[in-house]
Amino acid sequence: MLRPLIAGNWKMNTTISQGVELVMRLRELTRGAEDIDIVIAPPYTSIYHLRFLLAGSPIKLAAQNLYIEKNGAYTGEVSAEMLRDVGCEYAIIGHSERRRYFNETDETVNKKIFASLRANLKPVVCVGETLDERKDNKTLGVVKRQIKGALKGLGPGMVKDLVLAYEPVWAIGTGINATPEQAEEVHNRLRDLLCEEYGMVANDLRIIYGGSVKPENIDELMAQPNIDGALVGGASLNADDFARIARFKKSPKGRS
Ligand code: PGA
Protein backbone atom coordinates (compact mmCIF):
# COMPACT_ATOMS: atom_id res chain seq x y z
CA MET A 1 0.00 0.00 0.00
CA LEU A 2 1.25 3.48 -0.84
CA ARG A 3 1.58 6.03 1.92
CA PRO A 4 -1.84 7.69 2.01
CA LEU A 5 -2.20 11.39 1.36
CA ILE A 6 -5.08 13.40 2.79
CA ALA A 7 -5.10 16.99 1.54
CA GLY A 8 -7.42 19.81 2.57
CA ASN A 9 -8.14 22.55 0.05
CA TRP A 10 -9.38 25.57 1.96
CA LYS A 11 -10.12 27.47 -1.27
CA MET A 12 -10.90 31.19 -0.76
CA ASN A 13 -11.80 30.78 2.89
CA THR A 14 -10.36 31.82 6.26
CA THR A 15 -8.79 34.94 7.64
CA ILE A 16 -5.46 34.52 9.38
CA SER A 17 -7.09 34.16 12.80
CA GLN A 18 -9.58 31.58 11.51
CA GLY A 19 -6.70 29.67 9.94
CA VAL A 20 -4.76 29.76 13.21
CA GLU A 21 -7.73 28.37 15.10
CA LEU A 22 -8.20 25.59 12.56
CA VAL A 23 -4.54 24.64 12.57
CA MET A 24 -4.23 24.63 16.35
CA ARG A 25 -7.12 22.21 16.63
CA LEU A 26 -5.86 20.09 13.75
CA ARG A 27 -2.45 19.80 15.35
CA GLU A 28 -4.10 18.46 18.48
CA LEU A 29 -6.24 15.98 16.61
CA THR A 30 -3.57 14.64 14.27
CA ARG A 31 -0.83 14.18 16.85
CA GLY A 32 1.00 10.93 16.25
CA ALA A 33 -0.47 10.37 12.77
CA GLU A 34 2.87 9.44 11.27
CA ASP A 35 1.92 6.78 8.73
CA ILE A 36 0.13 9.23 6.46
CA ASP A 37 0.82 12.52 4.69
CA ILE A 38 -1.54 15.27 5.83
CA VAL A 39 -1.52 18.44 3.76
CA ILE A 40 -3.46 21.69 3.97
CA ALA A 41 -3.78 24.34 1.27
CA PRO A 42 -4.74 27.64 2.96
CA PRO A 43 -5.11 30.88 1.00
CA TYR A 44 -1.79 32.57 0.15
CA THR A 45 -2.35 35.24 2.79
CA SER A 46 -2.14 32.77 5.67
CA ILE A 47 0.66 30.47 4.57
CA TYR A 48 3.56 32.35 6.13
CA HIS A 49 1.90 32.63 9.48
CA LEU A 50 0.70 29.03 9.57
CA ARG A 51 4.07 27.56 8.69
CA PHE A 52 5.37 28.47 12.13
CA LEU A 53 2.40 26.89 13.85
CA LEU A 54 2.93 23.69 11.90
CA ALA A 55 6.58 23.25 12.86
CA GLY A 56 6.96 19.86 14.56
CA SER A 57 3.58 18.59 13.37
CA PRO A 58 3.03 16.03 10.60
CA ILE A 59 0.95 18.55 8.61
CA LYS A 60 2.50 19.97 5.44
CA LEU A 61 1.57 23.01 3.38
CA ALA A 62 0.32 23.19 -0.20
CA ALA A 63 -0.41 26.08 -2.54
CA GLN A 64 -3.78 26.17 -4.29
CA ASN A 65 -2.25 27.44 -7.52
CA LEU A 66 0.94 28.96 -8.89
CA TYR A 67 2.23 30.88 -11.88
CA ILE A 68 4.61 29.40 -14.44
CA GLU A 69 7.36 32.06 -14.44
CA LYS A 70 9.95 32.42 -11.67
CA ASN A 71 9.56 36.18 -11.23
CA GLY A 72 8.97 39.33 -13.26
CA ALA A 73 6.22 41.68 -14.37
CA TYR A 74 3.20 39.43 -13.83
CA THR A 75 0.96 41.53 -11.60
CA GLY A 76 -1.03 39.52 -9.14
CA GLU A 77 0.73 36.21 -9.67
CA VAL A 78 2.83 34.08 -7.32
CA SER A 79 5.60 31.76 -8.53
CA ALA A 80 6.39 28.21 -7.54
CA GLU A 81 9.74 29.39 -6.17
CA MET A 82 8.01 31.92 -3.90
CA LEU A 83 5.65 29.24 -2.65
CA ARG A 84 8.51 26.91 -1.90
CA ASP A 85 10.23 29.79 -0.10
CA VAL A 86 7.20 30.45 2.09
CA GLY A 87 7.08 26.81 3.19
CA CYS A 88 4.91 24.91 0.71
CA GLU A 89 5.85 21.35 -0.24
CA TYR A 90 2.93 20.66 -2.57
CA ALA A 91 0.93 22.62 -5.14
CA ILE A 92 -2.59 21.86 -6.34
CA ILE A 93 -2.67 22.26 -10.12
CA GLY A 94 -5.58 22.32 -12.55
CA HIS A 95 -8.40 22.24 -10.02
CA SER A 96 -11.74 22.27 -11.85
CA GLU A 97 -12.55 25.69 -10.35
CA ARG A 98 -9.37 27.06 -11.94
CA ARG A 99 -10.30 25.47 -15.23
CA ARG A 100 -13.85 26.78 -15.04
CA TYR A 101 -13.46 30.32 -13.67
CA PHE A 102 -9.91 31.14 -14.80
CA ASN A 103 -9.81 29.39 -18.15
CA GLU A 104 -7.05 26.95 -17.31
CA THR A 105 -6.47 24.36 -19.99
CA ASP A 106 -4.54 21.12 -20.19
CA GLU A 107 -1.75 23.18 -21.71
CA THR A 108 -1.51 25.64 -18.80
CA VAL A 109 -1.76 22.74 -16.39
CA ASN A 110 1.20 21.16 -18.16
CA LYS A 111 3.26 24.35 -17.83
CA LYS A 112 2.37 24.63 -14.16
CA ILE A 113 3.50 21.07 -13.51
CA PHE A 114 6.90 21.88 -15.01
CA ALA A 115 7.11 25.07 -12.94
CA SER A 116 6.17 23.20 -9.80
CA LEU A 117 8.78 20.47 -10.31
CA ARG A 118 11.40 23.10 -11.15
CA ALA A 119 10.84 24.62 -7.69
CA ASN A 120 10.76 21.24 -5.96
CA LEU A 121 7.06 21.43 -5.17
CA LYS A 122 5.09 18.19 -5.54
CA PRO A 123 2.22 18.80 -7.98
CA VAL A 124 -1.23 17.51 -7.09
CA VAL A 125 -2.75 17.39 -10.56
CA CYS A 126 -6.54 17.44 -10.77
CA VAL A 127 -8.64 15.82 -13.48
CA GLY A 128 -12.32 14.96 -13.70
CA GLU A 129 -15.41 14.99 -15.87
CA THR A 130 -18.56 17.14 -15.69
CA LEU A 131 -21.99 15.67 -15.14
CA ASP A 132 -22.88 15.94 -18.83
CA GLU A 133 -19.69 14.18 -19.80
CA ARG A 134 -20.47 11.35 -17.36
CA LYS A 135 -24.03 11.07 -18.67
CA ASP A 136 -22.66 10.86 -22.21
CA ASN A 137 -20.31 8.06 -21.17
CA LYS A 138 -17.29 10.25 -21.81
CA THR A 139 -15.66 10.01 -18.38
CA LEU A 140 -12.70 7.87 -19.33
CA GLY A 141 -12.06 9.74 -22.56
CA VAL A 142 -12.08 13.08 -20.75
CA VAL A 143 -9.72 12.10 -17.94
CA LYS A 144 -7.44 10.40 -20.44
CA ARG A 145 -7.25 13.58 -22.53
CA GLN A 146 -6.61 15.68 -19.42
CA ILE A 147 -3.83 13.38 -18.22
CA LYS A 148 -2.15 13.20 -21.61
CA GLY A 149 -2.25 16.97 -21.97
CA ALA A 150 -1.14 17.62 -18.41
CA LEU A 151 1.80 15.23 -18.48
CA LYS A 152 3.04 16.01 -21.99
CA GLY A 153 6.83 15.96 -22.14
CA LEU A 154 7.33 14.54 -18.65
CA GLY A 155 9.60 11.51 -18.30
CA PRO A 156 9.10 8.69 -15.78
CA GLY A 157 11.61 10.34 -13.43
CA MET A 158 9.38 13.41 -13.19
CA VAL A 159 6.08 11.58 -13.12
CA LYS A 160 7.05 9.71 -9.97
CA ASP A 161 6.91 12.96 -7.99
CA LEU A 162 3.32 13.68 -8.95
CA VAL A 163 0.11 13.08 -7.13
CA LEU A 164 -2.96 12.67 -9.31
CA ALA A 165 -6.37 13.74 -8.02
CA TYR A 166 -9.48 12.37 -9.66
CA GLU A 167 -12.21 14.88 -8.91
CA PRO A 168 -15.47 14.44 -10.80
CA VAL A 169 -16.76 17.99 -11.21
CA TRP A 170 -20.33 16.94 -10.37
CA ALA A 171 -19.15 15.71 -6.96
CA ILE A 172 -17.30 18.87 -5.90
CA GLY A 173 -19.14 20.87 -3.27
CA THR A 174 -22.42 19.15 -4.09
CA GLY A 175 -22.57 16.66 -1.23
CA ILE A 176 -22.85 13.89 -3.84
CA ASN A 177 -19.68 11.86 -3.84
CA ALA A 178 -18.79 9.31 -6.48
CA THR A 179 -19.50 5.86 -5.10
CA PRO A 180 -16.35 3.97 -4.10
CA GLU A 181 -16.92 1.71 -7.12
CA GLN A 182 -17.29 4.63 -9.54
CA ALA A 183 -14.13 6.22 -8.21
CA GLU A 184 -12.19 2.96 -8.20
CA GLU A 185 -13.12 2.28 -11.81
CA VAL A 186 -11.58 5.58 -12.93
CA HIS A 187 -8.55 5.27 -10.63
CA ASN A 188 -7.89 1.79 -11.94
CA ARG A 189 -8.03 2.96 -15.54
CA LEU A 190 -5.81 5.93 -14.78
CA ARG A 191 -3.26 3.59 -13.21
CA ASP A 192 -3.34 1.37 -16.33
CA LEU A 193 -2.90 4.37 -18.57
CA LEU A 194 0.07 5.59 -16.54
CA CYS A 195 1.59 2.11 -16.55
CA GLU A 196 1.34 1.99 -20.34
CA GLU A 197 3.02 5.39 -20.68
CA TYR A 198 5.56 5.31 -17.87
CA GLY A 199 6.04 1.72 -16.79
CA MET A 200 6.56 0.60 -13.22
CA VAL A 201 6.76 4.07 -11.64
CA ALA A 202 2.99 4.33 -12.11
CA ASN A 203 2.55 1.80 -9.33
CA ASP A 204 4.19 4.18 -6.87
CA LEU A 205 2.19 7.20 -7.88
CA ARG A 206 -0.62 8.19 -5.55
CA ILE A 207 -4.03 8.66 -7.10
CA ILE A 208 -6.32 10.43 -4.66
CA TYR A 209 -10.07 11.05 -4.88
CA GLY A 210 -11.83 14.38 -4.38
CA GLY A 211 -15.49 15.42 -4.40
CA SER A 212 -17.66 15.58 -1.27
CA VAL A 213 -15.32 13.49 0.86
CA LYS A 214 -16.64 13.40 4.43
CA PRO A 215 -16.08 11.43 7.61
CA GLU A 216 -19.05 9.28 6.59
CA ASN A 217 -17.62 8.08 3.27
CA ILE A 218 -13.84 8.13 3.69
CA ASP A 219 -13.45 4.60 5.07
CA GLU A 220 -15.25 3.01 2.14
CA LEU A 221 -13.38 5.11 -0.40
CA MET A 222 -10.01 4.30 1.14
CA ALA A 223 -10.81 0.58 1.12
CA GLN A 224 -10.59 0.62 -2.70
CA PRO A 225 -7.34 -0.80 -4.08
CA ASN A 226 -6.45 2.22 -6.23
CA ILE A 227 -7.60 5.06 -3.99
CA ASP A 228 -4.51 6.30 -2.19
CA GLY A 229 -5.91 9.34 -0.44
CA ALA A 230 -8.35 12.21 -0.67
CA LEU A 231 -8.52 15.85 -1.67
CA VAL A 232 -11.04 17.44 0.66
CA GLY A 233 -12.73 20.81 0.18
CA GLY A 234 -15.65 21.74 2.43
CA ALA A 235 -14.93 19.19 5.16
CA SER A 236 -11.34 20.42 5.52
CA LEU A 237 -12.65 23.66 7.06
CA ASN A 238 -13.86 21.74 10.07
CA ALA A 239 -10.94 20.42 12.14
CA ASP A 240 -12.86 17.52 13.65
CA ASP A 241 -14.14 16.34 10.27
CA PHE A 242 -10.79 16.71 8.54
CA ALA A 243 -8.95 14.92 11.34
CA ARG A 244 -11.45 12.08 11.21
CA ILE A 245 -10.89 11.84 7.46
CA ALA A 246 -7.14 11.72 8.03
CA ARG A 247 -7.69 8.98 10.59
CA PHE A 248 -9.71 6.84 8.20
CA LYS A 249 -10.20 3.21 9.09
CA LYS A 250 -7.48 1.19 7.43
CA SER A 251 -8.46 -2.01 5.73
CA PRO A 252 -6.18 -4.39 3.84
CA LYS A 253 -6.22 -3.85 0.10
CA GLY A 254 -4.51 -5.48 -2.80
CA ARG A 255 -4.38 -4.30 -6.36
CA SER A 256 -5.11 -6.75 -9.12
P1 PGA B 1 -15.50 19.28 -1.74
O1 PGA B 1 -14.34 19.89 -2.67
O2 PGA B 1 -14.83 18.30 -0.79
O3 PGA B 1 -16.08 20.45 -1.04
O4 PGA B 1 -16.46 18.59 -2.65
C1 PGA B 1 -13.33 19.06 -3.17
C2 PGA B 1 -12.35 19.89 -3.96
O5 PGA B 1 -12.74 20.89 -4.57
O6 PGA B 1 -11.16 19.54 -4.03
mmCIF file of N, CA and C in Angstrom, residues 96-179:
data_model
loop_
_atom_site.group_PDB
_atom_site.id
_atom_site.type_symbol
_atom_site.label_atom_id
_atom_site.label_comp_id
_atom_site.label_asym_id
_atom_site.label_seq_id
_atom_site.Cartn_x
_atom_site.Cartn_y
_atom_site.Cartn_z
ATOM 1 N N SER A 96 -10.658 21.980 -10.890
ATOM 2 C CA SER A 96 -11.735 22.273 -11.854
ATOM 3 C C SER A 96 -12.245 23.711 -11.713
ATOM 4 N N GLU A 97 -12.131 24.278 -10.491
ATOM 5 C CA GLU A 97 -12.552 25.688 -10.346
ATOM 6 C C GLU A 97 -11.595 26.617 -11.102
ATOM 7 N N ARG A 98 -10.336 26.260 -11.158
ATOM 8 C CA ARG A 98 -9.374 27.057 -11.940
ATOM 9 C C ARG A 98 -9.670 26.898 -13.437
ATOM 10 N N ARG A 99 -10.011 25.695 -13.811
ATOM 11 C CA ARG A 99 -10.302 25.470 -15.229
ATOM 12 C C ARG A 99 -11.573 26.236 -15.621
ATOM 13 N N ARG A 100 -12.546 26.209 -14.707
ATOM 14 C CA ARG A 100 -13.850 26.783 -15.036
ATOM 15 C C ARG A 100 -13.882 28.304 -14.948
ATOM 16 N N TYR A 101 -13.339 28.865 -13.861
ATOM 17 C CA TYR A 101 -13.455 30.319 -13.668
ATOM 18 C C TYR A 101 -12.260 31.091 -14.217
ATOM 19 N N PHE A 102 -11.125 30.424 -14.393
ATOM 20 C CA PHE A 102 -9.907 31.141 -14.799
ATOM 21 C C PHE A 102 -9.317 30.584 -16.084
ATOM 22 N N ASN A 103 -10.159 29.864 -16.812
ATOM 23 C CA ASN A 103 -9.805 29.391 -18.155
ATOM 24 C C ASN A 103 -8.528 28.562 -18.228
ATOM 25 N N GLU A 104 -8.235 27.807 -17.215
ATOM 26 C CA GLU A 104 -7.046 26.954 -17.311
ATOM 27 C C GLU A 104 -7.332 25.784 -18.245
ATOM 28 N N THR A 105 -6.332 25.439 -19.009
ATOM 29 C CA THR A 105 -6.473 24.359 -19.990
ATOM 30 C C THR A 105 -5.444 23.271 -19.671
ATOM 31 N N ASP A 106 -5.535 22.172 -20.388
ATOM 32 C CA ASP A 106 -4.537 21.116 -20.190
ATOM 33 C C ASP A 106 -3.130 21.658 -20.458
ATOM 34 N N GLU A 107 -3.054 22.602 -21.370
ATOM 35 C CA GLU A 107 -1.747 23.179 -21.710
ATOM 36 C C GLU A 107 -1.178 24.021 -20.552
ATOM 37 N N THR A 108 -2.032 24.850 -19.938
ATOM 38 C CA THR A 108 -1.510 25.643 -18.805
ATOM 39 C C THR A 108 -1.197 24.728 -17.624
ATOM 40 N N VAL A 109 -2.022 23.702 -17.472
ATOM 41 C CA VAL A 109 -1.763 22.741 -16.388
ATOM 42 C C VAL A 109 -0.378 22.114 -16.602
ATOM 43 N N ASN A 110 -0.097 21.753 -17.827
ATOM 44 C CA ASN A 110 1.195 21.163 -18.163
ATOM 45 C C ASN A 110 2.347 22.103 -17.792
ATOM 46 N N LYS A 111 2.202 23.372 -18.140
ATOM 47 C CA LYS A 111 3.264 24.346 -17.828
ATOM 48 C C LYS A 111 3.423 24.504 -16.322
ATOM 49 N N LYS A 112 2.313 24.463 -15.618
ATOM 50 C CA LYS A 112 2.369 24.627 -14.164
ATOM 51 C C LYS A 112 3.024 23.421 -13.495
ATOM 52 N N ILE A 113 2.836 22.257 -14.080
ATOM 53 C CA ILE A 113 3.501 21.072 -13.510
ATOM 54 C C ILE A 113 5.014 21.230 -13.648
ATOM 55 N N PHE A 114 5.458 21.664 -14.821
ATOM 56 C CA PHE A 114 6.898 21.878 -15.009
ATOM 57 C C PHE A 114 7.426 22.924 -14.020
ATOM 58 N N ALA A 115 6.668 24.008 -13.853
ATOM 59 C CA ALA A 115 7.108 25.075 -12.937
ATOM 60 C C ALA A 115 7.195 24.537 -11.507
ATOM 61 N N SER A 116 6.221 23.749 -11.149
ATOM 62 C CA SER A 116 6.165 23.199 -9.801
ATOM 63 C C SER A 116 7.364 22.273 -9.538
ATOM 64 N N LEU A 117 7.657 21.393 -10.483
ATOM 65 C CA LEU A 117 8.780 20.470 -10.308
ATOM 66 C C LEU A 117 10.111 21.227 -10.292
ATOM 67 N N ARG A 118 10.180 22.274 -11.105
ATOM 68 C CA ARG A 118 11.395 23.099 -11.151
ATOM 69 C C ARG A 118 11.709 23.666 -9.761
ATOM 70 N N ALA A 119 10.659 24.007 -9.009
ATOM 71 C CA ALA A 119 10.845 24.619 -7.692
ATOM 72 C C ALA A 119 10.802 23.575 -6.572
ATOM 73 N N ASN A 120 10.775 22.296 -6.968
ATOM 74 C CA ASN A 120 10.757 21.244 -5.964
ATOM 75 C C ASN A 120 9.465 21.200 -5.145
ATOM 76 N N LEU A 121 8.384 21.570 -5.789
ATOM 77 C CA LEU A 121 7.058 21.430 -5.169
ATOM 78 C C LEU A 121 6.405 20.200 -5.793
ATOM 79 N N LYS A 122 5.761 19.381 -4.980
ATOM 80 C CA LYS A 122 5.088 18.195 -5.540
ATOM 81 C C LYS A 122 3.721 18.602 -6.101
ATOM 82 N N PRO A 123 3.518 18.404 -7.397
ATOM 83 C CA PRO A 123 2.224 18.801 -7.979
ATOM 84 C C PRO A 123 1.115 17.799 -7.644
ATOM 85 N N VAL A 124 -0.029 18.329 -7.261
ATOM 86 C CA VAL A 124 -1.230 17.506 -7.091
ATOM 87 C C VAL A 124 -2.127 17.875 -8.270
ATOM 88 N N VAL A 125 -2.128 17.041 -9.282
ATOM 89 C CA VAL A 125 -2.751 17.386 -10.564
ATOM 90 C C VAL A 125 -4.191 16.869 -10.608
ATOM 91 N N CYS A 126 -5.116 17.814 -10.817
ATOM 92 C CA CYS A 126 -6.541 17.440 -10.767
ATOM 93 C C CYS A 126 -7.118 17.187 -12.155
ATOM 94 N N VAL A 127 -7.891 16.120 -12.257
ATOM 95 C CA VAL A 127 -8.642 15.824 -13.484
ATOM 96 C C VAL A 127 -10.051 15.381 -13.073
ATOM 97 N N GLY A 128 -10.963 15.434 -14.016
ATOM 98 C CA GLY A 128 -12.321 14.963 -13.699
ATOM 99 C C GLY A 128 -13.327 15.464 -14.707
ATOM 100 N N GLU A 129 -14.397 14.704 -14.864
ATOM 101 C CA GLU A 129 -15.409 14.992 -15.872
ATOM 102 C C GLU A 129 -16.586 15.767 -15.281
ATOM 103 N N THR A 130 -17.328 16.456 -16.132
ATOM 104 C CA THR A 130 -18.555 17.136 -15.695
ATOM 105 C C THR A 130 -19.708 16.117 -15.693
ATOM 106 N N LEU A 131 -20.839 16.561 -15.191
ATOM 107 C CA LEU A 131 -21.993 15.665 -15.135
ATOM 108 C C LEU A 131 -22.439 15.273 -16.548
ATOM 109 N N ASP A 132 -22.469 16.253 -17.454
ATOM 110 C CA ASP A 132 -22.884 15.939 -18.828
ATOM 111 C C ASP A 132 -21.940 14.933 -19.467
ATOM 112 N N GLU A 133 -20.655 15.116 -19.222
ATOM 113 C CA GLU A 133 -19.686 14.177 -19.801
ATOM 114 C C GLU A 133 -19.900 12.765 -19.242
ATOM 115 N N ARG A 134 -20.208 12.689 -17.939
ATOM 116 C CA ARG A 134 -20.473 11.351 -17.364
ATOM 117 C C ARG A 134 -21.726 10.753 -17.993
ATOM 118 N N LYS A 135 -22.769 11.589 -18.096
ATOM 119 C CA LYS A 135 -24.026 11.075 -18.669
ATOM 120 C C LYS A 135 -23.819 10.587 -20.093
ATOM 121 N N ASP A 136 -22.939 11.261 -20.820
ATOM 122 C CA ASP A 136 -22.662 10.865 -22.209
ATOM 123 C C ASP A 136 -21.617 9.760 -22.313
ATOM 124 N N ASN A 137 -21.297 9.151 -21.172
ATOM 125 C CA ASN A 137 -20.308 8.063 -21.174
ATOM 126 C C ASN A 137 -18.917 8.486 -21.621
ATOM 127 N N LYS A 138 -18.584 9.742 -21.316
ATOM 128 C CA LYS A 138 -17.291 10.247 -21.812
ATOM 129 C C LYS A 138 -16.226 10.319 -20.720
ATOM 130 N N THR A 139 -16.563 9.851 -19.529
ATOM 131 C CA THR A 139 -15.663 10.013 -18.382
ATOM 132 C C THR A 139 -14.225 9.596 -18.691
ATOM 133 N N LEU A 140 -14.065 8.370 -19.157
ATOM 134 C CA LEU A 140 -12.696 7.870 -19.331
ATOM 135 C C LEU A 140 -11.947 8.620 -20.424
ATOM 136 N N GLY A 141 -12.674 8.975 -21.482
ATOM 137 C CA GLY A 141 -12.055 9.742 -22.562
ATOM 138 C C GLY A 141 -11.590 11.104 -22.064
ATOM 139 N N VAL A 142 -12.426 11.745 -21.245
ATOM 140 C CA VAL A 142 -12.079 13.079 -20.748
ATOM 141 C C VAL A 142 -10.859 13.022 -19.837
ATOM 142 N N VAL A 143 -10.865 12.120 -18.867
ATOM 143 C CA VAL A 143 -9.720 12.095 -17.940
ATOM 144 C C VAL A 143 -8.442 11.672 -18.670
ATOM 145 N N LYS A 144 -8.599 10.816 -19.656
ATOM 146 C CA LYS A 144 -7.437 10.395 -20.441
ATOM 147 C C LYS A 144 -6.838 11.604 -21.178
ATOM 148 N N ARG A 145 -7.721 12.389 -21.800
ATOM 149 C CA ARG A 145 -7.248 13.578 -22.525
ATOM 150 C C ARG A 145 -6.565 14.556 -21.565
ATOM 151 N N GLN A 146 -7.183 14.739 -20.389
ATOM 152 C CA GLN A 146 -6.612 15.676 -19.416
ATOM 153 C C GLN A 146 -5.234 15.205 -18.941
ATOM 154 N N ILE A 147 -5.112 13.919 -18.688
ATOM 155 C CA ILE A 147 -3.831 13.379 -18.219
ATOM 156 C C ILE A 147 -2.767 13.519 -19.307
ATOM 157 N N LYS A 148 -3.143 13.136 -20.514
ATOM 158 C CA LYS A 148 -2.153 13.202 -21.609
ATOM 159 C C LYS A 148 -1.675 14.624 -21.810
ATOM 160 N N GLY A 149 -2.616 15.568 -21.783
ATOM 161 C CA GLY A 149 -2.249 16.969 -21.968
ATOM 162 C C GLY A 149 -1.422 17.484 -20.798
ATOM 163 N N ALA A 150 -1.819 17.116 -19.605
ATOM 164 C CA ALA A 150 -1.139 17.622 -18.407
ATOM 165 C C ALA A 150 0.291 17.102 -18.321
ATOM 166 N N LEU A 151 0.488 15.848 -18.699
ATOM 167 C CA LEU A 151 1.802 15.225 -18.478
ATOM 168 C C LEU A 151 2.705 15.245 -19.718
ATOM 169 N N LYS A 152 2.270 15.965 -20.740
ATOM 170 C CA LYS A 152 3.036 16.011 -21.988
ATOM 171 C C LYS A 152 4.493 16.420 -21.734
ATOM 172 N N GLY A 153 5.412 15.605 -22.245
ATOM 173 C CA GLY A 153 6.826 15.961 -22.142
ATOM 174 C C GLY A 153 7.486 15.546 -20.834
ATOM 175 N N LEU A 154 6.736 14.970 -19.910
ATOM 176 C CA LEU A 154 7.328 14.535 -18.649
ATOM 177 C C LEU A 154 7.858 13.105 -18.779
ATOM 178 N N GLY A 155 9.051 12.871 -18.293
ATOM 179 C CA GLY A 155 9.604 11.513 -18.304
ATOM 180 C C GLY A 155 9.209 10.789 -17.020
ATOM 181 N N PRO A 156 9.460 9.471 -16.973
ATOM 182 C CA PRO A 156 9.097 8.691 -15.784
ATOM 183 C C PRO A 156 9.719 9.251 -14.505
ATOM 184 N N GLY A 157 10.923 9.789 -14.606
ATOM 185 C CA GLY A 157 11.606 10.341 -13.428
ATOM 186 C C GLY A 157 10.855 11.530 -12.842
ATOM 187 N N MET A 158 10.142 12.253 -13.672
ATOM 188 C CA MET A 158 9.375 13.407 -13.192
ATOM 189 C C MET A 158 8.001 12.971 -12.708
ATOM 190 N N VAL A 159 7.437 12.022 -13.441
ATOM 191 C CA VAL A 159 6.079 11.582 -13.115
ATOM 192 C C VAL A 159 6.012 10.984 -11.711
ATOM 193 N N LYS A 160 7.093 10.372 -11.278
ATOM 194 C CA LYS A 160 7.052 9.709 -9.972
ATOM 195 C C LYS A 160 6.829 10.697 -8.816
ATOM 196 N N ASP A 161 7.107 11.966 -9.049
ATOM 197 C CA ASP A 161 6.910 12.961 -7.991
ATOM 198 C C ASP A 161 5.515 13.576 -7.977
ATOM 199 N N LEU A 162 4.666 13.106 -8.875
ATOM 200 C CA LEU A 162 3.322 13.683 -8.948
ATOM 201 C C LEU A 162 2.346 12.972 -8.035
ATOM 202 N N VAL A 163 1.302 13.701 -7.702
ATOM 203 C CA VAL A 163 0.106 13.081 -7.127
ATOM 204 C C VAL A 163 -1.005 13.405 -8.117
ATOM 205 N N LEU A 164 -1.839 12.436 -8.402
ATOM 206 C CA LEU A 164 -2.963 12.667 -9.308
ATOM 207 C C LEU A 164 -4.240 12.705 -8.483
ATOM 208 N N ALA A 165 -5.097 13.693 -8.747
ATOM 209 C CA ALA A 165 -6.368 13.744 -8.018
ATOM 210 C C ALA A 165 -7.502 13.581 -9.008
ATOM 211 N N TYR A 166 -8.270 12.528 -8.844
ATOM 212 C CA TYR A 166 -9.480 12.372 -9.657
ATOM 213 C C TYR A 166 -10.625 13.050 -8.921
ATOM 214 N N GLU A 167 -11.135 14.113 -9.532
ATOM 215 C CA GLU A 167 -12.212 14.881 -8.910
ATOM 216 C C GLU A 167 -13.341 15.093 -9.912
ATOM 217 N N PRO A 168 -14.335 14.215 -9.901
ATOM 218 C CA PRO A 168 -15.468 14.443 -10.799
ATOM 219 C C PRO A 168 -16.126 15.782 -10.464
ATOM 220 N N VAL A 169 -16.286 16.626 -11.457
ATOM 221 C CA VAL A 169 -16.761 17.993 -11.213
ATOM 222 C C VAL A 169 -18.138 17.987 -10.539
ATOM 223 N N TRP A 170 -18.966 17.029 -10.915
ATOM 224 C CA TRP A 170 -20.327 16.944 -10.369
ATOM 225 C C TRP A 170 -20.338 16.560 -8.884
ATOM 226 N N ALA A 171 -19.205 16.135 -8.377
ATOM 227 C CA ALA A 171 -19.153 15.713 -6.964
ATOM 228 C C ALA A 171 -18.549 16.790 -6.074
ATOM 229 N N ILE A 172 -18.001 17.849 -6.689
ATOM 230 C CA ILE A 172 -17.304 18.867 -5.898
ATOM 231 C C ILE A 172 -18.291 19.848 -5.295
ATOM 232 N N GLY A 173 -18.310 19.897 -3.980
ATOM 233 C CA GLY A 173 -19.139 20.866 -3.272
ATOM 234 C C GLY A 173 -20.630 20.601 -3.374
ATOM 235 N N THR A 174 -21.003 19.434 -3.883
ATOM 236 C CA THR A 174 -22.422 19.153 -4.089
ATOM 237 C C THR A 174 -22.989 18.244 -3.005
ATOM 238 N N GLY A 175 -22.112 17.626 -2.228
ATOM 239 C CA GLY A 175 -22.571 16.657 -1.235
ATOM 240 C C GLY A 175 -22.779 15.275 -1.842
ATOM 241 N N ILE A 176 -22.673 15.197 -3.176
ATOM 242 C CA ILE A 176 -22.846 13.892 -3.843
ATOM 243 C C ILE A 176 -21.465 13.363 -4.220
ATOM 244 N N ASN A 177 -20.989 12.400 -3.474
ATOM 245 C CA ASN A 177 -19.677 11.856 -3.837
ATOM 246 C C ASN A 177 -19.850 10.746 -4.863
ATOM 247 N N ALA A 178 -18.768 10.495 -5.614
ATOM 248 C CA ALA A 178 -18.788 9.308 -6.483
ATOM 249 C C ALA A 178 -18.849 8.105 -5.548
ATOM 250 N N THR A 179 -19.511 7.050 -5.950
ATOM 251 C CA THR A 179 -19.500 5.859 -5.099
ATOM 252 C C THR A 179 -18.064 5.314 -5.114
#
